[in-house]
XYZ file of N, CA and C in Angstrom:
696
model
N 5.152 13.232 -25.791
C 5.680 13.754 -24.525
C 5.257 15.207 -24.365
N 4.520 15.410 -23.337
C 4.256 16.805 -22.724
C 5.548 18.146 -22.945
N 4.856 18.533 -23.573
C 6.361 19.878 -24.000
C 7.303 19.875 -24.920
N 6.909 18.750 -25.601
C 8.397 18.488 -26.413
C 7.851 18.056 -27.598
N 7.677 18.655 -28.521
C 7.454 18.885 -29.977
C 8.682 18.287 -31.139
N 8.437 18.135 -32.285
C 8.594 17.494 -33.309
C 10.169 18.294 -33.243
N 10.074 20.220 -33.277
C 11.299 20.559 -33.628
C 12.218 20.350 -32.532
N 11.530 20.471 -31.156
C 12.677 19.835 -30.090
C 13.389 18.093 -30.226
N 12.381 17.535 -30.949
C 13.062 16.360 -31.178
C 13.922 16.597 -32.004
N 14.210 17.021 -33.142
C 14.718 17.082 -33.946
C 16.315 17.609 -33.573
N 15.907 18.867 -32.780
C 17.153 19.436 -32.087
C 18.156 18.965 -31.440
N 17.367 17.968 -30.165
C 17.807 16.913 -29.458
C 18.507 15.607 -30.035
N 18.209 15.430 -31.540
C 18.795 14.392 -32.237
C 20.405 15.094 -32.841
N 19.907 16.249 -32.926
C 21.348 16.886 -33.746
C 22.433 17.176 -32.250
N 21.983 17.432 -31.184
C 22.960 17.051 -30.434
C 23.213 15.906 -30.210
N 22.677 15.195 -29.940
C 23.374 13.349 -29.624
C 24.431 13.674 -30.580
N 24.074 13.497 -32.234
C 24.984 13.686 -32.825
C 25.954 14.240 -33.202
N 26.657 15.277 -32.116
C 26.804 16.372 -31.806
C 28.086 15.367 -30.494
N 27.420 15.022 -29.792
C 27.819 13.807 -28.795
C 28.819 13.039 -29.532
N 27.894 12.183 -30.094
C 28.982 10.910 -30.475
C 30.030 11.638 -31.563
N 29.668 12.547 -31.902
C 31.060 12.785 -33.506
C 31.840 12.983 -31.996
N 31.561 13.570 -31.245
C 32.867 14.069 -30.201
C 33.373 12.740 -29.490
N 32.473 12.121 -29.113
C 32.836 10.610 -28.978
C 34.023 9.666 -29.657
N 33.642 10.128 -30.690
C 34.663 9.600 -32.077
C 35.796 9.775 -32.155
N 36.122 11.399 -32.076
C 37.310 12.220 -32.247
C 37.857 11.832 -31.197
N 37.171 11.577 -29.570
C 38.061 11.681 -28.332
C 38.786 9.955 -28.983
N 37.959 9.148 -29.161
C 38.187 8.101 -29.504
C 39.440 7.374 -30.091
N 39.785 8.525 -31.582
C 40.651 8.104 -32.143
C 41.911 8.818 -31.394
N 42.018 9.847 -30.894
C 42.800 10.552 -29.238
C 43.548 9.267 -28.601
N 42.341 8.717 -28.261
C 42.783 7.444 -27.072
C 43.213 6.386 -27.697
N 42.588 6.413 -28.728
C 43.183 4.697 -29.623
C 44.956 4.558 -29.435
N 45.091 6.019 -30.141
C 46.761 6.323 -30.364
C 47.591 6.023 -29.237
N 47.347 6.796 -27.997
C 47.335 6.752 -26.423
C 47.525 4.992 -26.304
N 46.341 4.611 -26.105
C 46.549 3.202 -25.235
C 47.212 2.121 -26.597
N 47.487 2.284 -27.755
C 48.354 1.706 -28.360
C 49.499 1.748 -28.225
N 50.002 2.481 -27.792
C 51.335 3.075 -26.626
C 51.604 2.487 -25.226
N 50.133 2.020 -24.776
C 50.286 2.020 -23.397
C 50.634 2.790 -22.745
N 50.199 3.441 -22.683
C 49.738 4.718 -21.748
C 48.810 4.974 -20.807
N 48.761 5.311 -19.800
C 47.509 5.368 -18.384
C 46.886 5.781 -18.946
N 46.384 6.715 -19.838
C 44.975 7.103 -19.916
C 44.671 6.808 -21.532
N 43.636 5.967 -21.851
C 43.932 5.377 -23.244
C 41.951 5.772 -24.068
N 41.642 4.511 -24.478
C 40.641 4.633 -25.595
C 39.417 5.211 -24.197
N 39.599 4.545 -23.192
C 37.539 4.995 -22.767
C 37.815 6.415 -22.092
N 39.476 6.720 -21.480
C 39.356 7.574 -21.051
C 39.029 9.249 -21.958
N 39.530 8.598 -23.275
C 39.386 9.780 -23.922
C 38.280 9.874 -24.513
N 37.731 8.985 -24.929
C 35.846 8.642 -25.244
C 35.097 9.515 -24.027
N 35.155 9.235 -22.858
C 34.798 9.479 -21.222
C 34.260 11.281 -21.483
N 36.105 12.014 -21.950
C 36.104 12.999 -21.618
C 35.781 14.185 -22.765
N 35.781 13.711 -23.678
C 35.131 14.303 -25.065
C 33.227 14.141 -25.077
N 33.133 12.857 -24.955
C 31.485 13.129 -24.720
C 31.141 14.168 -23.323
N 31.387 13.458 -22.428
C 30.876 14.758 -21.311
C 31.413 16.452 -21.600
N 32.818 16.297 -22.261
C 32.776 17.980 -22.300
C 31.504 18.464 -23.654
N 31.528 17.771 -24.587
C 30.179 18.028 -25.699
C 29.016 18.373 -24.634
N 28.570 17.087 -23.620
C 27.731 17.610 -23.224
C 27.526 18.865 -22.556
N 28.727 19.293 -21.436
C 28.602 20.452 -20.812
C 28.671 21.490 -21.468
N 29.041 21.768 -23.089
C 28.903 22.794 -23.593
C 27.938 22.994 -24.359
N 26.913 22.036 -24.595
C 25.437 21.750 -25.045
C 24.664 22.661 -23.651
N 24.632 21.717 -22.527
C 24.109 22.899 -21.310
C 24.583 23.632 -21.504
N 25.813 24.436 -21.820
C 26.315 25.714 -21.470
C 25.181 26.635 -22.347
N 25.294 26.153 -24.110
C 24.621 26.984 -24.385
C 22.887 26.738 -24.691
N 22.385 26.090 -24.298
C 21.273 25.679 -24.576
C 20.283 25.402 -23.309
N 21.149 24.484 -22.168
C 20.634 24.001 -21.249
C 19.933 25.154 -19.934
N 19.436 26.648 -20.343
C 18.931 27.200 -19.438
C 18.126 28.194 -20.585
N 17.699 28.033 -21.802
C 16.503 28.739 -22.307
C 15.442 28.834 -21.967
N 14.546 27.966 -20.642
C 13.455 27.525 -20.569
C 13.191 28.637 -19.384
N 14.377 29.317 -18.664
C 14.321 29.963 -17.363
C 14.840 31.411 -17.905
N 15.538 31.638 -19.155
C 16.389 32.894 -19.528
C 15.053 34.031 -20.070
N 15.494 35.043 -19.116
C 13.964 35.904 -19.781
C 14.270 37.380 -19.716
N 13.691 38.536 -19.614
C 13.993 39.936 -19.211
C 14.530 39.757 -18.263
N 14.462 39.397 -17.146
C 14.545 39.568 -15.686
C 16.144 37.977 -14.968
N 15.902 37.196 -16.363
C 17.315 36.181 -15.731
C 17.970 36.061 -16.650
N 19.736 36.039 -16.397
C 20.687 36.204 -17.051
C 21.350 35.452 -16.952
N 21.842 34.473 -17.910
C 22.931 33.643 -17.652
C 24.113 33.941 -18.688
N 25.255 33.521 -18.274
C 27.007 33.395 -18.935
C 26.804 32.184 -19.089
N 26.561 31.976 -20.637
C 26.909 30.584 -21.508
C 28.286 30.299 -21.396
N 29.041 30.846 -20.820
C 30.908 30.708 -20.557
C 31.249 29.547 -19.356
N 29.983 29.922 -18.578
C 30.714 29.500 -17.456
C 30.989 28.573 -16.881
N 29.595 27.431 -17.756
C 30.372 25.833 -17.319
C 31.542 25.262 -18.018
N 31.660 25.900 -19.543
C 33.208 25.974 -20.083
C 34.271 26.145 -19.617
N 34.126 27.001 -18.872
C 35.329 27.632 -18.310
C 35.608 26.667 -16.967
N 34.720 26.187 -16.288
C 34.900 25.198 -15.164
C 34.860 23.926 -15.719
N 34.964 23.475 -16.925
C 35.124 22.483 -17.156
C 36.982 22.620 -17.988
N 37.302 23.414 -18.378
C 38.635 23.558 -18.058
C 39.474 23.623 -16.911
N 38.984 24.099 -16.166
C 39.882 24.578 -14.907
C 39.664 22.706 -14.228
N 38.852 22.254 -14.379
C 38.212 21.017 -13.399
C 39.516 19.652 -14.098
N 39.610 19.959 -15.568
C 39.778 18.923 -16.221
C 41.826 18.706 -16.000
N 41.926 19.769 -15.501
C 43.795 19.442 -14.533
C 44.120 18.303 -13.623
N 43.148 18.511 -12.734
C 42.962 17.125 -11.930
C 43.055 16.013 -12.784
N 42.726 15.942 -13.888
C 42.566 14.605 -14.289
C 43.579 14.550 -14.882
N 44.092 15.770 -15.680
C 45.054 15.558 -16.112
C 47.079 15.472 -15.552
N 46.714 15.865 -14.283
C 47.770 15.962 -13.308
C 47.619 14.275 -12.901
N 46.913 13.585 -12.772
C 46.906 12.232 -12.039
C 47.752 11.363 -13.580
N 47.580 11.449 -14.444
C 48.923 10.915 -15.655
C 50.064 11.348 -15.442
N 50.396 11.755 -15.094
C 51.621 12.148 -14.553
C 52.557 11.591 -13.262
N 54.038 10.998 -14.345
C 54.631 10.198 -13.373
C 56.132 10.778 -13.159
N 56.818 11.198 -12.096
C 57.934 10.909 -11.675
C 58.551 9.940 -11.278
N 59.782 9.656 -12.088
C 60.293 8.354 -11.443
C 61.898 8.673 -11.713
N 62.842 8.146 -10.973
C 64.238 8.343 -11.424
C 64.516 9.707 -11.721
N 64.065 10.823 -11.057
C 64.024 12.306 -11.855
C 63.638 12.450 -13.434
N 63.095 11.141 -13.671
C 62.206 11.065 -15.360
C 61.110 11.999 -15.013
N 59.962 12.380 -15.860
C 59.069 12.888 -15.976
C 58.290 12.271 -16.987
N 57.378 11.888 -16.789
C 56.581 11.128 -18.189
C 54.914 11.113 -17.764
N 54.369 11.318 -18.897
C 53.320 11.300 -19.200
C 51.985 12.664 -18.948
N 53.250 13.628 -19.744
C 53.012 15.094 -20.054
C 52.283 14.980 -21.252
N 52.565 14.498 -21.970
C 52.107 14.437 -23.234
C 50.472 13.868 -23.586
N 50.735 12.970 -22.641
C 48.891 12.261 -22.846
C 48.052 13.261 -21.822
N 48.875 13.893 -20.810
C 47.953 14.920 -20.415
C 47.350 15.835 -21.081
N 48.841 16.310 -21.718
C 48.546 17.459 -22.907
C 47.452 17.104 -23.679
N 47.111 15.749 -23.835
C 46.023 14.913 -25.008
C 44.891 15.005 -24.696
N 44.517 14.856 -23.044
C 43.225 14.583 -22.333
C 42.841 16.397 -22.435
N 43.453 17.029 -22.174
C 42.807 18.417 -22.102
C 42.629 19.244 -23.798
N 43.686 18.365 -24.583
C 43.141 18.859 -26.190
C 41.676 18.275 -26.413
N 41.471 16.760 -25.811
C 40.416 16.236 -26.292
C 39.354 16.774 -25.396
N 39.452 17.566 -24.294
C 38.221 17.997 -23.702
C 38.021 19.223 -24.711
N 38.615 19.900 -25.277
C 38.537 20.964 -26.455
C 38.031 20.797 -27.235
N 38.714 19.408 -27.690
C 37.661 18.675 -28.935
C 35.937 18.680 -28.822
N 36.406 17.986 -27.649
C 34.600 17.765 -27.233
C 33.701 18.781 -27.251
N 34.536 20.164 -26.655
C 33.545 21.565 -26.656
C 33.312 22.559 -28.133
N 34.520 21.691 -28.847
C 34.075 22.153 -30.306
C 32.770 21.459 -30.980
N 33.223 20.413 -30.724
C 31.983 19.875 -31.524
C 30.578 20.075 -30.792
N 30.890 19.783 -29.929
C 29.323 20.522 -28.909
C 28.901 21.652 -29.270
N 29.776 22.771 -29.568
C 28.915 23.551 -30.005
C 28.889 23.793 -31.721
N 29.018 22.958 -31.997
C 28.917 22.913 -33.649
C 29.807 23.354 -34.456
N 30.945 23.436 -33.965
C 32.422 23.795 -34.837
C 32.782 22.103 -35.507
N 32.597 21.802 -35.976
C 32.972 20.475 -36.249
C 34.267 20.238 -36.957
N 34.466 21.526 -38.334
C 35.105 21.537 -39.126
C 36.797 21.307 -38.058
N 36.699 22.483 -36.961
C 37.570 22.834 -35.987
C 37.635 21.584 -34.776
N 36.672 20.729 -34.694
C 37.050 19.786 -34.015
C 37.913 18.664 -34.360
N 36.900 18.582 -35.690
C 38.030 17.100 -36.617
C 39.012 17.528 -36.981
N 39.722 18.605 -37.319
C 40.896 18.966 -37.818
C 41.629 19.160 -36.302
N 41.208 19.381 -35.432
C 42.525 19.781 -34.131
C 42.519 18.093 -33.783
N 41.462 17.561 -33.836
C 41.899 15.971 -33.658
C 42.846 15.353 -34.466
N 42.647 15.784 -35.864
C 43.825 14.910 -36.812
C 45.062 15.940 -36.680
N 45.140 16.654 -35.877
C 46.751 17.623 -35.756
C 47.178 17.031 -34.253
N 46.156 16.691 -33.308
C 47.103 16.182 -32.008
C 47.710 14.762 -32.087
N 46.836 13.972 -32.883
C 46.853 12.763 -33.584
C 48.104 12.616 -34.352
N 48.606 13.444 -35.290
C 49.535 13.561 -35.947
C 50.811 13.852 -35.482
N 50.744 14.819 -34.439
C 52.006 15.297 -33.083
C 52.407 14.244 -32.407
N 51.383 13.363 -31.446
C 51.542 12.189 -31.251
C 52.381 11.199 -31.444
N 51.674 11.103 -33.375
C 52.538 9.722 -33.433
C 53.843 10.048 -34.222
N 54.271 11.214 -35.125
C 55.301 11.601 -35.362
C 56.075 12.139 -34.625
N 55.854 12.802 -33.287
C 56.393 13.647 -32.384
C 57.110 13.182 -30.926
N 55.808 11.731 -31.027
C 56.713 11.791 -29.896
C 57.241 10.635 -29.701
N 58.061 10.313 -28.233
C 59.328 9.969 -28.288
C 59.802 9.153 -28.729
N 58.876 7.738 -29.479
C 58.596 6.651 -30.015
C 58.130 6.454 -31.430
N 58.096 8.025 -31.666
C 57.121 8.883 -33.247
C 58.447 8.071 -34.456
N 57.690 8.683 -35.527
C 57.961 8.463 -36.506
C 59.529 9.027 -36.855
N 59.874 10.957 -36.203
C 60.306 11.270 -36.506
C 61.545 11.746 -35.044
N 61.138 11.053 -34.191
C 61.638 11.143 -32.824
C 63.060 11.215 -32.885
N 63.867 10.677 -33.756
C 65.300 10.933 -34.217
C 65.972 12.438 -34.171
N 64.818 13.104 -34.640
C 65.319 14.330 -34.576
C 64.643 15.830 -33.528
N 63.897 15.035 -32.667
C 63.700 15.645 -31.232
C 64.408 15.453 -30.246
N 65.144 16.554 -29.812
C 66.446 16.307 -29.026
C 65.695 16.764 -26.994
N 65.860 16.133 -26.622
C 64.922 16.257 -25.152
C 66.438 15.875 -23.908
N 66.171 16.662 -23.036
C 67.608 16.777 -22.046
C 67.148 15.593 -20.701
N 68.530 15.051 -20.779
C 68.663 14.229 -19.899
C 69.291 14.709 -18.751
N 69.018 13.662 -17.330
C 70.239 13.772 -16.167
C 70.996 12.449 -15.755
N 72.156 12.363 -16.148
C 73.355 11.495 -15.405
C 74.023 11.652 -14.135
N 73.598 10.362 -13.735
C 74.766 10.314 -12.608
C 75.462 9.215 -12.361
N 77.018 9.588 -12.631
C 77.915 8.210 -12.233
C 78.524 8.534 -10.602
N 78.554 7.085 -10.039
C 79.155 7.046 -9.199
C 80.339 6.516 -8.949
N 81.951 6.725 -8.628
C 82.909 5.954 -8.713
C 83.841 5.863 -6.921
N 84.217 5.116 -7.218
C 85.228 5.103 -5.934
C 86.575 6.389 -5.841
N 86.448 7.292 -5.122
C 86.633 8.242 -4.978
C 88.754 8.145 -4.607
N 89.064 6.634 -4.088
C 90.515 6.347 -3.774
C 91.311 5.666 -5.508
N 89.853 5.459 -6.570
C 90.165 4.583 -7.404
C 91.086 5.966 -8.813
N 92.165 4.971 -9.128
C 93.232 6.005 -9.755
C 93.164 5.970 -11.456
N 91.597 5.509 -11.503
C 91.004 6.136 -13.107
C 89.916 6.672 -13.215
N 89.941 7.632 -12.047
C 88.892 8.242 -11.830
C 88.289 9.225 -12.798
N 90.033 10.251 -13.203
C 89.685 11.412 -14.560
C 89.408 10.041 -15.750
N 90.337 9.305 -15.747
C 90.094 8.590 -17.092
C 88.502 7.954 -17.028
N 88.039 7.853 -16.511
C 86.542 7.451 -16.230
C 85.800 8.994 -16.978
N 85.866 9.871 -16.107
C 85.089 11.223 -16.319
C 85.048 11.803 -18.003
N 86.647 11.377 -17.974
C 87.343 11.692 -19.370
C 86.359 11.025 -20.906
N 86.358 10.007 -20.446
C 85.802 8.768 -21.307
C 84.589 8.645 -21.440
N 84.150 8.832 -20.781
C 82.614 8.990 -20.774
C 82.115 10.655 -21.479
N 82.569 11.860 -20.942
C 82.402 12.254 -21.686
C 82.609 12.656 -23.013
N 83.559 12.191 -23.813
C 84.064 11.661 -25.166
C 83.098 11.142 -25.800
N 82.684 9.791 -24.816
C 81.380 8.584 -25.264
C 80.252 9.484 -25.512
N 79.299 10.417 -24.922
C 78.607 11.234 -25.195
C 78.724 12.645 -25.886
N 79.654 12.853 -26.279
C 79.659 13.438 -27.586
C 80.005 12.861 -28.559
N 80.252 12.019 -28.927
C 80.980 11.672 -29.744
C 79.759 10.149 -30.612
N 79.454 9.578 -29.500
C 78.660 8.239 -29.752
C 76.498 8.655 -30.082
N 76.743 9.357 -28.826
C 75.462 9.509 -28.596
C 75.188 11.407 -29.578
N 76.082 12.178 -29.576
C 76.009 13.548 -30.229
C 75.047 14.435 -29.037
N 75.558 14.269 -27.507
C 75.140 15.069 -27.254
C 75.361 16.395 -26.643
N 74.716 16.984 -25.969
C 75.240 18.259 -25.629
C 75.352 18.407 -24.522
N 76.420 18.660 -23.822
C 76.354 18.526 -22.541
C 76.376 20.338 -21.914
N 75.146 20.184 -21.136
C 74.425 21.367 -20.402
C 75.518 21.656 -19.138
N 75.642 20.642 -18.499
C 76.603 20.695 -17.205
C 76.684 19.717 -16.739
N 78.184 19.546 -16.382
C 78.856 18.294 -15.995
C 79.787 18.976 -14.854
N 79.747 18.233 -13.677
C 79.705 18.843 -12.372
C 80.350 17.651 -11.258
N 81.563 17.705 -10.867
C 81.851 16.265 -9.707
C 82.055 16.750 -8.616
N 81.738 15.718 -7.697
C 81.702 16.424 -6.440
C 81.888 14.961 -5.502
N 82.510 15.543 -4.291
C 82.750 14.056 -3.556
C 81.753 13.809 -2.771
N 82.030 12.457 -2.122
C 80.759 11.975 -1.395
C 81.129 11.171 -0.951
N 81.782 11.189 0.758
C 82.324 10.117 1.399
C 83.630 9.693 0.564
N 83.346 8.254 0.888
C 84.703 7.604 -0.033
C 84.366 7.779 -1.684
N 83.412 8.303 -2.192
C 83.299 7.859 -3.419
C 83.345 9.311 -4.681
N 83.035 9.366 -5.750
C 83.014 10.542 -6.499
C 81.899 10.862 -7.063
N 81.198 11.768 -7.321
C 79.520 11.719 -8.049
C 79.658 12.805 -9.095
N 79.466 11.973 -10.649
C 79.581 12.881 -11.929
C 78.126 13.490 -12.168
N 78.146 14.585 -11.773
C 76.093 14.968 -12.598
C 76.548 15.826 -13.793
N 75.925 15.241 -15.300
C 75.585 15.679 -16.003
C 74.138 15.605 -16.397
N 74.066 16.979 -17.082
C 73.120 17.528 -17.732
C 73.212 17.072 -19.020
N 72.646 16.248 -20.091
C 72.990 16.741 -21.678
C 71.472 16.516 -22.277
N 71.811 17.032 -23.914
C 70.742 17.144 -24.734
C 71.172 16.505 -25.628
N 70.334 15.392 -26.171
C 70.391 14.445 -27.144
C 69.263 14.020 -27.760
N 68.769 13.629 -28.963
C 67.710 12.564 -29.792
C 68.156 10.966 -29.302
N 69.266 11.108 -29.018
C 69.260 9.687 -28.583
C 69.140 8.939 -27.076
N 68.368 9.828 -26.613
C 68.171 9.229 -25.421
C 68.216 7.819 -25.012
N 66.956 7.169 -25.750
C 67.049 5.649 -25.741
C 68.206 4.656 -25.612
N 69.172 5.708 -25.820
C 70.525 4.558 -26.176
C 71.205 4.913 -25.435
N 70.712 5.728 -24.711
C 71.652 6.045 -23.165
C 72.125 5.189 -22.314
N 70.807 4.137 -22.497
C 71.518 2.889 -21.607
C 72.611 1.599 -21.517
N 73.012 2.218 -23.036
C 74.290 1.317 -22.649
C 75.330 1.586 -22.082
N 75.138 3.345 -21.297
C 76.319 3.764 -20.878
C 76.585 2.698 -19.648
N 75.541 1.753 -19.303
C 75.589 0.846 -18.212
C 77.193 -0.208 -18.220
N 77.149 -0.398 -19.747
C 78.267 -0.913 -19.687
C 79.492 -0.719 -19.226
N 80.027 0.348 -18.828
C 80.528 0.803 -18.249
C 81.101 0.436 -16.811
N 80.092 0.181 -16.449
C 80.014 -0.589 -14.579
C 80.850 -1.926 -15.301
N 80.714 -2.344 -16.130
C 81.867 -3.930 -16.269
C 82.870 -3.861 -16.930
N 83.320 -2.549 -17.422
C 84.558 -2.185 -17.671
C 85.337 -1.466 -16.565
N 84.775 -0.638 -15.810
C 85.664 0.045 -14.547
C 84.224 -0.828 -13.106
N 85.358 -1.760 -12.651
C 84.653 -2.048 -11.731
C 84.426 -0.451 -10.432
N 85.079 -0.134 -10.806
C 85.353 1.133 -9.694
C 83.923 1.869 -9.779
N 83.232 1.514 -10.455
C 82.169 2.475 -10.883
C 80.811 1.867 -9.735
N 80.415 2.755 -9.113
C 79.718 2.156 -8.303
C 77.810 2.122 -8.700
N 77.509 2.751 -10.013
C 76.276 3.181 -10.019
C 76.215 3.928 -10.823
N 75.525 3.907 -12.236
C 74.977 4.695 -12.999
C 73.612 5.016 -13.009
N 72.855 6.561 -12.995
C 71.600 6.779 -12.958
C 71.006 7.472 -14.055
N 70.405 7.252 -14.684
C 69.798 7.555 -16.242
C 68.489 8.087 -15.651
């Protein structure tokens, strides 16, 4: 090939490889991810680790042929727009539902693994595979389903609704919050009633590890029929 010599091949081979290790790392990223089931899983994180390798291969390499006395380029700057770019993608994982919030965390993942990718692109490798086996490790011990998730305490919002004429109304308020300190160990941030038409509306705030088990406060609705609606 016209222009392209033995050591440019050679060069060109150590980036591919350069590529796929980042390939790899985004890889095992996503494995964790879509073993979870999670929106953004194995290709998305494969996807976004190879292309950031590549853009930081152009960043620093991809304009030697034009760089001279007279032209200047910032090896920074497709880096830096490939951060700022990579929100979008990572804002579209992201779900509200029920005043829940979920899927912060695999965002948090997609923009570590575009990091990944720009480490190893530019030949930090040591620093790529090791921030991969530390987000990897946060992941699956950390989070909410982790290993060690028992003892990550993350704040919830309650809301009961009761019939506002019904005459166990404190004993309702009473009882329930008893049930959450006492059952669940949690902390209640603020607990707040307020009327609403015919009916009564409890909002609490609390902080607990046991989130998951919040939902049996449902039971509740078949012990006080008066209860018109619990919202977790």
């Amino acid at each position: 090939m016209k222009g392209l010599d033995t050591a440019d091949v050679v060069r060109q081979l150590e980036w591919m490889i350069r590529i796929l290790l980042a390939g790899v790392c985004g890889g095992i990223i996503g494995y964790e991810r879509e073993s979870r089931k999670k929106t953004a899983g194995l290709r998305t994180h494969v996807i976004v680790a190879v292309s950031s390798a590549l853009m930081i291969l152009l960043s620093k390499y991809g304009f030697q042929d034009v760089v001279g006395q007279y032209v200047r380029v910032d090896p920074s700057r497709i880096a830096s727009g490939a951060v700022a770019a990579i929100g979008f993608l990572g804002s579209g994982v992201i779900f509200s539902r029920n005043k829940n919030i979920s899927g912060i965390t695999t965002s948090a993942g997609i923009w570590a693994t575009l990091g990944v990718g720009m480490a190893v692109g530019a030949g930090m490798y040591v620093v790529g595979i090791c921030t991969t086996a530390i987000v990897v490790m946060v992941e699956i011990f950390l989070g909410r389903q982790g290993k060690v998730s028992h003892i990550i305490k993350d704040v919830y919002e309650i809301e009961v609704e009761y019939l506002a004429a019904s005459g166990t109304g404190r004993q309702i308020s009473e009882e329930l919050k008893a049930e959450l300190e006492d059952t669940y160990q949690c902390h209640i941030l603020k607990f707040r009633s307020r009327r609403k038409g015919g009916s009564i509306r409890l909002e609490l705030l609390v902080r607990t590890s046991k989130g998951k088990e919040l939902y049996h406060l449902m039971e509740y609705m078949e012990k006080y029929p008066e209860i018109l609606r619990i919202n977790l």
